[in-house]
Amino acid sequence: MENLSSKYGKTLNLDKLTSYCPGCGHGTVTRLVAEAIENLGIMERTVSIVGIGCGGFSHHYMDIDAIEATHGRSPSFAIGYKLARPDNIVFTYAGDGDTCAIGLGDLLHAANKGMPITTIMVNNTVFGMTGGQMSPTTLEGQVTTTTVGGRQVPHQGYPLLVPEMMRAMPGVKYLARESVATPKAIRKAKKSIQKAFECQIKGLGYAFVEIIVPCPTGLKMKVKDSYARCGNEMTDYFQPQVFKDETEQNDVA
Amino acid sequence: MKNTEAFAESLARCGVKYHFAYPITPATDVMKRMAVILPNYGGEMMQMESELAVSSALAGAACTGKLVATSSSGPGLTLMHEAIGFMCAAELPCLMIDSMRVGPGDGDILGAQSDYYVATRGGAHGDYHTIVLAPSSGQEIADIVPQGIRLAYKYRTPVLFVIDGVSAQTTESTTLPDYYDYSAEFDTADWAFTGTQDHPKRALITGSYSHQDGFDMNEKLRAKYATIRENEQMWEQDQVEDAELVVAAFGIHGRMCRDLVFKMRAEGKKVGFIRPISLWPFPERAFTALPDSVKNILVVEMNHGQMIDDVRLSVNGRMPVHFLGKTGGDMPMNTLAEMIAEANRILGE
Ligand code: SF4
């Protein structure tokens, strides 16, 4: 295979075929993360801590040190790592199930601690790897294998708005929600991911980016339809926006 | 000083840089002391929000190759097992202290030895072991911490110190070790996750591997545990050479065995003792080597009988194994008088 690293840089490992399903949003997000690391010149000191689920495979496509944490615990792993090696750049990468179902407690406390670590939460509103069960972010009325009649708010609660929960935390210095629904949205997502890493490089505090993506397999949809849903119902509820950007302030770098 | 504080001082003086913990009686004094002293050694105690977060942060910090520790009690240890199993699979060194209290459930804050099973059998899934060391005094804590660090790094494995809550809170004089970073004796450059500036990409994958990789990982662990079993059994024994009765106990009851044997020998009774120091690997050799003069073994524990299983497995039916145990109540352990009475009863049978 032709080596494309002269075009895409060394962080992205282009020698491997990805295990993501065709049309999966993880492919785009993984590439954006790799490009941010490449652009910032931090590849050699960056460590990825991934969760369990499809997002756990993201590090396979990057030539950086990587640790697969236990279910939901990657933020606490990252806290321990950063304390022991503050000069390294550490980020967590996981889906909505790992990050905000089993891992919500670890996530919010890591955010509130305000240590300079970066979290990428890829939200496709479903448990992809285990075969399409309800996640905390499953939309009202959304059919999954465990909400066969659609998610009922009186029983299963509201789809969880994670950055909104973090907004009041002073330790969170960069906070955004983006999507990969359109090329324009992808360009914005790229910027936010890069900012989230810059926030850490400058030592400012915690940075979090949620990215709304399609999971054609888990949603049992055609790729085209799943992107349409991503650009409509999903982003209607999970509205992309930069909630907080304090990366230009208090620069201690 | 309190023995919990002896733990903290010994850990810090022997090279522990980072300590993660969540408050729980009777282990809390360890983290309190660490919070005060670790900054003097260039380290830090970080209080986490749950024991799940504690053990996960411990694992994250252990990935860097630096020496990390935690301290807790039974209900906390229960929660920590997720990451303990992870660290065993990932072969990460760390030190843990379980100041054991009465259970099950949330139990009582009184001291006990009720965590023997969970310590030696493990509370997480899969085939794994942690090395388990059971000091019985403040001085033994100070003496055994360096050994625990060497074992943790030599075998790249978590090492768990278990101590009953009574001993943990006992105040006694202890000579602490001088500062020396025992972890520096071990080179972590070939495995630590420090970024690719000095090595090609490393990935720590303890799940979602290929079937063959999973098999290879488990076989590697099996061979490691066999080596530890062979080489690292630790115990103290006295007067077993001509004994008719051997008393086996660890921790505080093990310490009391010295007085028991002294008193009963003074009465002409042939009694000896074995005090296991490593609970995993269990010192089987101490029991397989017992002379034919030994007709009975008495196991004394602060629980309903847990280590007794390992004693029975070790003697493999050669002689009867009796049990005396107590847990909870105003006095959560057997007295020396009760131990001697039971030993006399067995000798008189
Ligand atoms: S199941 Fe969904 S999230 Fe997982 S790889 Fe397939 S499309 Fe992507």
Coordinates of C-alpha atoms and ligand atoms in Angstrom, one line a residue:
Chain A
M1 CA 0.0 0.0 0.0
E2 CA 1.3 3.5 -0.8
N3 CA 2.4 5.3 2.3
L4 CA 0.3 8.4 2.6
S5 CA 2.0 9.8 5.6
S6 CA 3.6 12.7 3.6
K7 CA 0.0 13.9 3.0
Y8 CA -1.6 13.0 6.3
G9 CA 1.3 13.0 8.7
K10 CA 2.7 10.3 10.9
T11 CA 0.1 10.2 13.7
L12 CA -2.6 8.5 11.6
N13 CA -1.7 4.9 10.8
L14 CA -2.9 4.4 7.3
D15 CA -1.4 0.9 6.9
K16 CA -4.4 -0.6 8.8
L17 CA -7.9 -1.1 7.5
T18 CA -10.3 0.1 10.2
S19 CA -12.7 -2.1 11.9
Y20 CA -15.4 0.6 11.9
C21 CA -18.5 -0.2 9.9
P22 CA -19.0 1.6 6.6
G23 CA -20.3 5.1 7.2
C24 CA -19.5 5.0 11.0
G25 CA -18.8 8.5 12.5
H26 CA -15.8 7.1 14.4
G27 CA -13.8 7.1 11.2
T28 CA -14.1 10.8 10.8
V29 CA -13.6 11.6 14.5
T30 CA -10.5 9.4 14.7
R31 CA -9.0 11.1 11.8
L32 CA -9.7 14.6 13.2
V33 CA -8.1 13.6 16.5
A34 CA -5.0 12.3 14.7
E35 CA -4.8 15.5 12.6
A36 CA -5.0 17.7 15.7
I37 CA -2.2 15.8 17.4
E38 CA -0.2 16.0 14.2
N39 CA -0.8 19.7 13.7
L40 CA 0.1 20.5 17.3
G41 CA 3.4 18.5 17.1
I42 CA 2.6 16.5 20.2
M43 CA 2.5 13.0 18.8
E44 CA 5.5 11.7 20.7
R45 CA 4.3 12.8 24.1
T46 CA 0.6 11.9 23.6
V47 CA -1.1 9.0 25.2
S48 CA -4.6 7.8 24.3
I49 CA -6.8 6.2 27.0
V50 CA -9.7 4.6 25.3
G51 CA -12.9 3.1 26.6
I52 CA -14.8 -0.1 25.9
G53 CA -16.9 -0.2 22.7
C54 CA -16.2 0.7 19.1
G55 CA -14.4 3.8 20.2
G56 CA -11.9 1.5 22.0
F57 CA -10.5 0.7 18.6
S58 CA -9.6 4.3 17.7
H59 CA -6.0 4.0 18.9
H60 CA -5.3 1.1 16.5
Y61 CA -5.2 3.8 13.8
M62 CA -2.8 6.1 15.5
D63 CA 0.9 5.6 16.2
I64 CA 0.8 6.8 19.7
D65 CA 1.0 5.0 23.1
A66 CA -2.4 3.7 24.1
I67 CA -4.2 2.2 27.1
E68 CA -7.5 0.5 26.9
A69 CA -9.2 1.3 30.3
T70 CA -12.0 -0.6 32.0
H71 CA -15.6 0.2 31.3
G72 CA -16.3 3.9 31.9
R73 CA -13.1 4.6 33.8
S74 CA -10.9 6.2 31.3
P75 CA -11.2 9.7 32.9
S76 CA -9.9 8.3 36.2
F77 CA -7.1 6.5 34.4
A78 CA -6.3 9.8 32.7
I79 CA -6.2 11.6 36.1
G80 CA -3.8 9.1 37.5
Y81 CA -1.6 9.2 34.3
K82 CA -1.5 13.0 34.2
L83 CA -0.6 13.3 37.9
A84 CA 2.4 11.0 37.3
R85 CA 3.4 12.5 34.0
P86 CA 2.2 16.1 33.8
D87 CA 4.3 16.9 30.7
N88 CA 2.6 14.2 28.6
I89 CA -0.6 14.9 26.7
V90 CA -3.4 12.5 27.7
F91 CA -6.8 12.2 26.1
T92 CA -9.7 9.9 26.6
Y93 CA -11.7 8.7 23.6
A94 CA -15.0 6.7 24.0
G95 CA -18.6 6.5 23.0
D96 CA -21.7 7.7 24.8
G97 CA -22.3 4.4 26.5
D98 CA -18.8 4.2 28.1
T99 CA -18.5 7.9 28.8
C100 CA -21.9 8.8 30.2
A101 CA -23.7 5.6 31.2
I102 CA -21.2 3.5 33.2
G103 CA -18.6 6.3 33.3
L104 CA -20.6 9.4 34.2
G105 CA -19.4 9.6 37.8
D106 CA -15.7 9.3 36.8
L107 CA -16.3 11.8 33.9
L108 CA -17.9 14.5 35.9
H109 CA -15.4 14.3 38.7
A110 CA -12.5 14.4 36.3
A111 CA -14.1 17.5 34.7
N112 CA -14.6 19.1 38.0
K113 CA -11.1 18.4 39.1
G114 CA -10.0 20.7 36.2
M115 CA -6.8 18.9 35.6
P116 CA -5.5 19.5 32.0
I117 CA -6.8 16.4 30.3
T118 CA -8.9 16.2 27.1
T119 CA -12.0 14.0 26.6
I120 CA -13.5 13.2 23.2
M121 CA -17.0 11.7 23.6
V122 CA -18.5 10.3 20.4
N123 CA -22.2 10.3 20.7
N124 CA -24.3 8.1 18.3
T125 CA -27.2 7.7 20.8
V126 CA -26.8 3.9 20.9
F127 CA -24.6 1.1 22.2
G128 CA -23.0 0.2 18.9
M129 CA -20.6 -2.6 19.8
T130 CA -23.0 -4.7 21.9
G131 CA -25.7 -4.5 19.2
G132 CA -27.9 -1.4 19.5
Q133 CA -29.2 -1.1 23.1
M134 CA -30.4 2.1 24.7
S135 CA -27.8 4.6 25.9
P136 CA -28.3 7.6 28.2
T137 CA -28.3 9.7 25.0
T138 CA -30.9 7.7 23.1
L139 CA -33.5 10.1 21.8
E140 CA -37.1 10.1 23.1
G141 CA -39.1 7.6 21.0
Q142 CA -35.9 6.0 19.5
V143 CA -36.2 2.3 18.9
T144 CA -33.3 0.2 20.2
T145 CA -33.1 -3.5 21.0
T146 CA -33.9 -2.6 24.6
T147 CA -36.5 0.1 23.9
V148 CA -38.5 -1.8 21.3
G149 CA -41.4 0.6 21.6
G150 CA -39.2 3.6 21.5
R151 CA -37.5 5.3 24.5
Q152 CA -40.2 6.4 27.0
V153 CA -39.2 9.4 29.0
P154 CA -41.4 8.6 32.0
H155 CA -39.6 5.3 32.4
Q156 CA -36.2 5.9 30.9
G157 CA -35.6 9.6 31.5
Y158 CA -34.4 12.2 29.1
P159 CA -31.5 12.0 26.7
L160 CA -28.5 13.1 28.7
L161 CA -27.0 16.5 27.9
V162 CA -23.5 16.1 29.1
P163 CA -21.8 19.4 28.2
E164 CA -24.7 21.2 29.6
M165 CA -24.1 19.4 32.9
M166 CA -20.4 20.5 32.9
R167 CA -21.0 24.1 31.9
A168 CA -21.0 25.4 35.5
M169 CA -17.7 23.8 36.4
P170 CA -14.9 26.4 36.6
G171 CA -12.3 23.7 36.0
V172 CA -13.7 23.0 32.5
K173 CA -11.9 25.5 30.2
Y174 CA -13.0 24.3 26.8
L175 CA -16.4 22.8 26.2
A176 CA -18.0 22.1 22.9
R177 CA -20.5 19.9 21.1
E178 CA -19.9 19.3 17.4
S179 CA -21.1 16.9 14.7
V180 CA -19.9 15.2 11.6
A181 CA -23.3 15.6 9.8
T182 CA -21.9 17.9 7.0
P183 CA -18.5 18.9 5.6
K184 CA -19.0 22.3 7.3
A185 CA -19.8 20.6 10.6
I186 CA -16.7 18.5 10.3
R187 CA -14.5 21.6 9.8
K188 CA -16.0 23.0 13.0
A189 CA -15.4 19.8 14.8
K190 CA -11.8 19.8 13.7
K191 CA -11.3 23.2 15.2
S192 CA -12.9 22.2 18.5
I193 CA -10.9 19.1 18.8
Q194 CA -7.7 21.0 18.2
K195 CA -8.7 23.6 20.8
A196 CA -9.4 20.9 23.3
F197 CA -5.8 19.7 22.9
E198 CA -4.4 23.3 23.0
C199 CA -6.2 23.8 26.3
Q200 CA -4.2 20.9 27.7
I201 CA -0.9 22.0 26.1
K202 CA -1.3 25.4 27.7
G203 CA -2.1 23.7 31.1
L204 CA -5.3 25.6 31.5
G205 CA -7.7 22.9 32.6
Y206 CA -10.1 20.2 31.5
A207 CA -11.4 20.2 27.9
F208 CA -14.4 18.2 26.6
V209 CA -15.8 17.8 23.1
E210 CA -18.9 15.8 22.4
I211 CA -19.3 14.8 18.8
I212 CA -22.6 13.8 17.3
V213 CA -22.1 11.0 14.8
P214 CA -24.2 8.3 13.0
C215 CA -24.0 4.6 13.8
P216 CA -25.7 3.0 10.8
T217 CA -25.3 -0.5 12.2
G218 CA -26.6 0.2 15.7
L219 CA -29.5 2.2 14.3
K220 CA -30.1 -0.3 11.6
M221 CA -30.2 2.5 8.9
K222 CA -28.7 3.1 5.6
V223 CA -25.6 5.3 5.7
K224 CA -27.3 8.1 3.9
D225 CA -30.3 8.0 6.2
S226 CA -28.2 7.9 9.3
Y227 CA -26.3 11.0 8.2
A228 CA -29.6 12.7 7.5
R229 CA -30.7 11.8 11.0
C230 CA -27.4 13.1 12.4
G231 CA -28.0 16.5 10.7
N232 CA -31.7 16.7 11.8
E233 CA -33.1 14.9 14.9
M234 CA -29.8 14.3 16.6
T235 CA -28.5 17.9 16.3
D236 CA -31.9 19.3 16.9
Y237 CA -31.7 17.9 20.4
F238 CA -28.0 17.8 20.9
Q239 CA -27.3 21.3 19.6
P240 CA -23.7 21.8 18.3
Q241 CA -22.1 24.8 20.0
V242 CA -19.0 26.0 21.8
F243 CA -20.2 26.3 25.3
K244 CA -17.0 27.7 26.7
D245 CA -13.7 28.7 25.3
E246 CA -11.2 29.9 27.8
T247 CA -8.2 28.8 25.8
E248 CA -7.0 32.3 25.1
Q249 CA -7.3 33.4 28.7
N250 CA -4.8 32.8 31.5
D251 CA -2.3 31.3 29.2
V252 CA 0.3 29.7 31.5
A253 CA 2.3 28.0 28.8
Chain B
M1 CA 2.9 5.8 66.1
K2 CA -0.2 4.1 64.8
N3 CA 0.5 1.2 62.5
T4 CA -1.6 2.9 59.7
E5 CA 0.9 5.7 60.0
A6 CA 3.8 3.3 59.9
F7 CA 2.4 2.1 56.6
A8 CA 2.3 5.6 55.3
E9 CA 5.8 6.5 56.5
S10 CA 7.2 3.3 55.1
L11 CA 5.6 3.7 51.7
A12 CA 6.8 7.3 51.4
R13 CA 10.3 6.5 52.6
C14 CA 10.6 3.5 50.3
G15 CA 9.8 5.4 47.1
V16 CA 6.0 5.6 46.7
K17 CA 5.3 8.9 44.8
Y18 CA 1.5 8.8 44.3
H19 CA -1.2 7.6 46.6
F20 CA -4.9 7.5 45.7
A21 CA -7.5 6.8 48.3
Y22 CA -11.1 7.3 49.5
P23 CA -11.8 7.7 53.2
I24 CA -12.9 4.5 55.0
T25 CA -12.4 3.4 58.6
P26 CA -10.0 1.9 59.7
A27 CA -7.7 2.7 56.8
T28 CA -8.2 6.5 56.6
D29 CA -5.1 7.4 58.7
V30 CA -2.9 6.1 55.9
M31 CA -4.2 8.6 53.4
K32 CA -4.2 11.4 55.9
R33 CA -0.6 10.8 56.7
M34 CA 0.3 10.5 53.0
A35 CA -1.4 13.8 52.3
V36 CA 1.0 15.4 54.8
I37 CA 4.2 13.7 54.0
L38 CA 4.2 12.9 50.3
P39 CA 4.8 16.4 49.1
N40 CA 8.0 16.3 51.1
Y41 CA 9.1 13.5 48.8
G42 CA 8.0 15.2 45.6
G43 CA 4.8 13.2 45.4
E44 CA 1.1 13.7 46.1
M45 CA -1.9 12.0 47.8
M46 CA -5.0 12.5 45.6
Q47 CA -8.3 11.8 47.2
M48 CA -10.7 10.4 44.7
E49 CA -14.5 10.3 44.6
S50 CA -15.0 6.5 44.9
E51 CA -12.9 3.4 45.2
L52 CA -13.7 2.7 41.5
A53 CA -12.0 6.0 40.6
V54 CA -9.2 5.3 43.1
S55 CA -8.2 2.0 41.6
S56 CA -8.6 3.3 38.0
A57 CA -6.4 6.3 38.8
L58 CA -3.9 3.9 40.4
A59 CA -3.8 1.9 37.2
G60 CA -3.4 5.0 35.1
A61 CA -0.5 6.2 37.2
A62 CA 1.0 2.7 37.4
C63 CA 1.2 2.7 33.5
T64 CA 3.9 5.3 33.8
G65 CA 6.2 2.9 35.7
K66 CA 6.2 5.1 38.8
L67 CA 5.5 3.7 42.2
V68 CA 1.9 4.1 43.3
A69 CA -0.2 3.0 46.2
T70 CA -3.6 2.9 47.8
S71 CA -5.2 2.1 51.1
S72 CA -8.6 0.9 52.0
S73 CA -10.8 -1.4 54.0
G74 CA -13.1 -4.3 53.0
P75 CA -16.0 -2.5 51.3
G76 CA -13.5 -0.3 49.5
L77 CA -11.5 -3.2 48.3
T78 CA -14.7 -4.8 47.0
L79 CA -15.1 -1.8 44.7
M80 CA -11.5 -1.7 43.6
H81 CA -11.4 -5.1 42.2
E82 CA -12.3 -4.1 38.7
A83 CA -9.0 -2.3 38.2
I84 CA -7.1 -4.8 40.4
G85 CA -8.0 -7.5 37.8
F86 CA -7.0 -5.0 35.1
M87 CA -3.6 -4.3 36.7
C88 CA -2.9 -8.1 37.0
A89 CA -3.8 -8.6 33.3
A90 CA -1.8 -5.5 32.3
E91 CA 1.1 -6.5 34.6
L92 CA 1.3 -3.2 36.4
P93 CA 3.1 -2.9 39.8
C94 CA 1.4 -1.1 42.7
L95 CA 1.0 -1.4 46.4
M96 CA -2.3 -1.7 48.2
I97 CA -3.3 -1.9 51.9
D98 CA -6.4 -3.5 53.1
S99 CA -7.1 -2.7 56.7
M100 CA -9.6 -5.5 57.3
R101 CA -12.9 -5.0 59.1
V102 CA -15.9 -7.0 60.0
G103 CA -18.3 -7.9 57.1
P104 CA -20.1 -8.9 55.0
G105 CA -22.2 -6.0 53.6
D106 CA -20.9 -2.7 54.7
G107 CA -20.0 -4.4 57.9
D108 CA -18.7 -2.8 61.0
I109 CA -15.7 -0.6 61.5
L110 CA -14.2 -3.2 64.0
G111 CA -11.1 -5.0 62.9
A112 CA -11.3 -8.5 61.5
Q113 CA -9.5 -10.8 59.1
S114 CA -12.6 -11.4 57.0
D115 CA -11.0 -10.4 53.7
Y116 CA -8.8 -13.5 53.4
Y117 CA -10.8 -15.1 50.7
V118 CA -11.2 -11.9 48.6
A119 CA -7.5 -11.1 49.0
T120 CA -6.2 -14.5 48.1
R121 CA -8.8 -15.7 45.7
G122 CA -9.4 -12.3 44.1
G123 CA -12.7 -10.3 43.7
A124 CA -12.4 -9.8 40.0
H125 CA -13.1 -12.2 37.1
G126 CA -10.6 -14.4 35.3
D127 CA -7.5 -16.3 36.4
Y128 CA -5.2 -14.0 38.3
H129 CA -3.5 -13.6 41.7
T130 CA -2.1 -10.7 43.6
I131 CA 0.8 -11.2 46.0
V132 CA -0.7 -10.9 49.5
L133 CA 1.5 -10.1 52.5
A134 CA 0.3 -10.0 56.1
P135 CA 2.5 -8.1 58.5
S136 CA 1.7 -8.6 62.2
S137 CA 3.4 -5.5 63.8
G138 CA 4.5 -2.0 63.1
Q139 CA 8.1 -3.1 62.8
E140 CA 7.1 -5.8 60.4
I141 CA 5.3 -3.2 58.3
A142 CA 8.4 -1.1 58.1
D143 CA 10.5 -4.2 57.2
I144 CA 8.2 -5.7 54.7
V145 CA 7.3 -2.7 52.6
P146 CA 10.7 -2.8 50.7
Q147 CA 10.1 -6.5 50.0
G148 CA 6.7 -5.7 48.7
I149 CA 8.0 -3.1 46.3
R150 CA 10.7 -5.5 45.0
L151 CA 8.1 -8.2 44.5
A152 CA 5.7 -5.7 42.7
Y153 CA 8.4 -4.7 40.3
K154 CA 10.2 -8.0 39.9
Y155 CA 6.9 -9.7 38.9
R156 CA 5.1 -6.6 37.6
T157 CA 2.1 -7.2 39.7
P158 CA -0.1 -5.6 42.4
V159 CA 1.0 -6.4 45.9
L160 CA -1.6 -6.3 48.6
F161 CA -0.8 -5.9 52.3
V162 CA -3.5 -7.1 54.6
I163 CA -3.7 -6.2 58.2
D164 CA -6.6 -6.6 60.6
G165 CA -8.2 -3.4 61.8
V166 CA -7.1 -4.0 65.4
S167 CA -3.4 -4.2 64.4
A168 CA -3.8 -1.3 62.0
Q169 CA -4.9 1.0 64.8
T170 CA -2.5 -0.3 67.4
T171 CA 0.1 2.3 68.5
E172 CA 3.6 0.9 69.0
S173 CA 7.2 2.0 68.6
T174 CA 8.6 1.3 65.2
T175 CA 12.0 2.0 63.6
L176 CA 11.3 3.4 60.2
P177 CA 13.4 2.8 57.2
D178 CA 15.8 5.6 55.9
Y179 CA 14.7 7.1 52.6
Y180 CA 15.6 4.9 49.7
D181 CA 13.6 4.5 46.4
Y182 CA 13.3 0.8 46.0
S183 CA 11.5 1.2 42.7
A184 CA 14.6 2.8 41.2
E185 CA 16.3 -0.6 41.3
F186 CA 14.0 -1.7 38.5
D187 CA 14.1 -0.4 34.9
T188 CA 10.7 0.3 33.5
A189 CA 11.9 1.6 30.2
D190 CA 10.9 -1.5 28.3
W191 CA 7.3 -1.4 29.3
A192 CA 6.2 2.0 30.7
F193 CA 3.7 4.1 28.7
T194 CA 5.5 7.4 28.4
G195 CA 4.9 8.4 24.8
T196 CA 6.7 7.4 21.7
Q197 CA 9.7 9.8 22.0
D198 CA 11.9 6.9 23.3
H199 CA 10.1 3.8 22.0
P200 CA 7.7 2.7 19.2
K201 CA 4.0 2.7 19.9
R202 CA 3.0 0.6 22.9
A203 CA -0.6 -0.5 23.4
L204 CA -2.0 -1.9 26.6
I205 CA -4.8 -4.2 25.5
T206 CA -6.3 -6.4 28.2
G207 CA -9.5 -7.2 26.3
S208 CA -10.8 -7.5 22.8
Y209 CA -7.6 -9.2 21.8
S210 CA -7.5 -12.1 19.3
H211 CA -8.2 -15.5 20.8
Q212 CA -4.6 -16.5 20.4
D213 CA -3.4 -13.3 22.0
G214 CA -5.7 -13.9 24.9
F215 CA -4.5 -17.4 25.3
D216 CA -0.9 -16.3 25.2
M217 CA -1.5 -13.6 27.8
N218 CA -3.2 -16.1 30.1
E219 CA -0.4 -18.6 29.7
K220 CA 2.2 -16.0 30.4
L221 CA 0.4 -15.1 33.7
R222 CA 0.0 -18.8 34.6
A223 CA 3.8 -19.3 34.3
K224 CA 4.5 -16.2 36.3
Y225 CA 2.2 -17.3 39.1
A226 CA 3.8 -20.7 39.1
T227 CA 7.2 -19.0 39.6
I228 CA 5.9 -16.8 42.4
R229 CA 4.4 -19.9 44.1
E230 CA 7.7 -21.7 43.9
N231 CA 9.9 -18.8 45.1
E232 CA 8.1 -16.4 47.3
Q233 CA 6.4 -18.4 50.1
M234 CA 7.1 -16.5 53.4
W235 CA 6.4 -17.5 56.9
E236 CA 7.7 -17.6 60.5
Q237 CA 7.7 -20.7 62.6
D238 CA 9.0 -21.8 65.9
Q239 CA 9.2 -25.0 68.0
V240 CA 7.6 -27.2 65.3
E241 CA 10.5 -29.8 65.2
D242 CA 9.1 -32.0 68.0
A243 CA 5.6 -30.5 68.3
E244 CA 2.5 -32.5 68.8
L245 CA 0.2 -29.5 68.1
V246 CA 0.9 -26.7 65.7
V247 CA -1.0 -23.5 65.9
A248 CA -1.4 -21.7 62.6
A249 CA -2.4 -18.0 62.5
F250 CA -1.6 -14.8 60.6
G251 CA -1.5 -11.2 61.6
I252 CA -2.4 -10.4 65.2
H253 CA -3.2 -14.0 66.2
G254 CA 0.0 -15.1 64.6
R255 CA 1.8 -12.6 66.8
M256 CA 0.1 -13.9 69.9
C257 CA 1.3 -17.4 69.0
R258 CA 4.8 -16.6 70.4
D259 CA 3.3 -16.1 73.9
L260 CA 1.0 -19.1 73.5
V261 CA 4.0 -21.4 72.6
F262 CA 6.2 -19.9 75.3
K263 CA 3.5 -20.4 78.0
M264 CA 2.5 -23.9 76.9
R265 CA 6.1 -25.1 76.5
A266 CA 6.8 -23.8 80.1
E267 CA 4.1 -26.3 81.1
G268 CA 5.9 -29.1 79.2
K269 CA 3.4 -29.1 76.3
K270 CA 4.8 -29.8 72.9
V271 CA 3.3 -26.9 70.9
G272 CA 4.7 -25.0 68.0
F273 CA 3.4 -22.4 65.6
I274 CA 3.4 -21.4 62.0
R275 CA 2.7 -17.7 61.1
P276 CA 2.1 -17.3 57.3
I277 CA 3.5 -14.0 56.2
S278 CA 2.7 -14.4 52.5
L279 CA -1.0 -15.4 52.2
W280 CA -0.7 -15.7 48.5
P281 CA 1.4 -17.6 47.6
F282 CA 0.4 -19.6 50.7
P283 CA 3.4 -21.1 52.5
E284 CA 2.4 -24.7 51.7
R285 CA 6.0 -25.8 52.3
A286 CA 5.8 -25.0 56.0
F287 CA 3.0 -27.5 56.3
T288 CA 4.2 -30.2 54.0
A289 CA 7.5 -30.2 55.9
L290 CA 5.9 -30.8 59.3
P291 CA 7.4 -33.8 61.2
D292 CA 5.3 -36.9 62.0
S293 CA 5.2 -35.8 65.7
V294 CA 2.5 -33.3 64.7
K295 CA -0.9 -34.9 65.4
N296 CA -3.1 -31.9 65.2
I297 CA -3.2 -28.4 63.8
L298 CA -5.2 -25.5 65.2
V299 CA -6.0 -22.6 63.0
V300 CA -7.0 -19.3 64.7
E301 CA -8.5 -16.4 62.7
M302 CA -10.6 -13.3 63.2
N303 CA -13.2 -14.7 60.9
H304 CA -15.4 -17.8 60.5
G305 CA -12.6 -19.8 58.9
Q306 CA -11.0 -18.8 55.7
M307 CA -7.2 -19.5 55.8
I308 CA -8.1 -22.9 57.2
D309 CA -9.0 -24.0 53.7
D310 CA -5.4 -23.4 52.6
V311 CA -4.0 -25.1 55.7
R312 CA -6.2 -28.2 54.9
L313 CA -5.1 -28.2 51.3
S314 CA -1.5 -28.0 52.4
V315 CA -1.7 -30.9 54.9
N316 CA -3.8 -32.8 52.4
G317 CA -5.5 -35.0 55.1
R318 CA -2.3 -36.0 57.0
M319 CA -3.7 -34.8 60.3
P320 CA -6.9 -33.2 61.6
V321 CA -7.2 -29.4 61.3
H322 CA -9.2 -27.6 64.0
F323 CA -10.6 -24.1 64.0
L324 CA -11.0 -21.3 66.5
G325 CA -12.3 -18.0 65.3
K326 CA -14.3 -14.9 66.2
T327 CA -15.3 -11.8 64.4
G328 CA -17.2 -8.7 65.6
G329 CA -18.5 -8.0 69.1
D330 CA -17.0 -5.8 71.8
M331 CA -13.8 -7.8 71.5
P332 CA -13.6 -8.9 67.9
M333 CA -11.0 -11.5 68.4
N334 CA -10.0 -14.5 70.5
T335 CA -8.0 -13.8 73.6
L336 CA -4.7 -15.6 74.4
A337 CA -6.5 -17.5 77.2
E338 CA -9.1 -18.7 74.7
M339 CA -6.4 -19.8 72.3
I340 CA -4.6 -21.7 75.1
A341 CA -7.8 -23.3 76.3
E342 CA -8.6 -24.6 72.8
A343 CA -5.0 -25.9 72.3
N344 CA -5.3 -27.7 75.7
R345 CA -8.6 -29.2 74.7
I346 CA -7.2 -30.6 71.5
L347 CA -4.1 -32.0 73.3
G348 CA -6.4 -33.7 75.8
E349 CA -8.5 -35.3 73.1
Ligands
SF4_1 S1 -21.5 -0.4 15.4 FE1 -21.9 1.7 15.1 S2 -20.3 2.8 16.3 FE2 -19.7 0.7 16.1 S3 -18.3 0.7 14.3 FE3 -20.4 0.1 13.6 S4 -21.3 2.0 13.0 FE4 -19.5 2.5 14.2

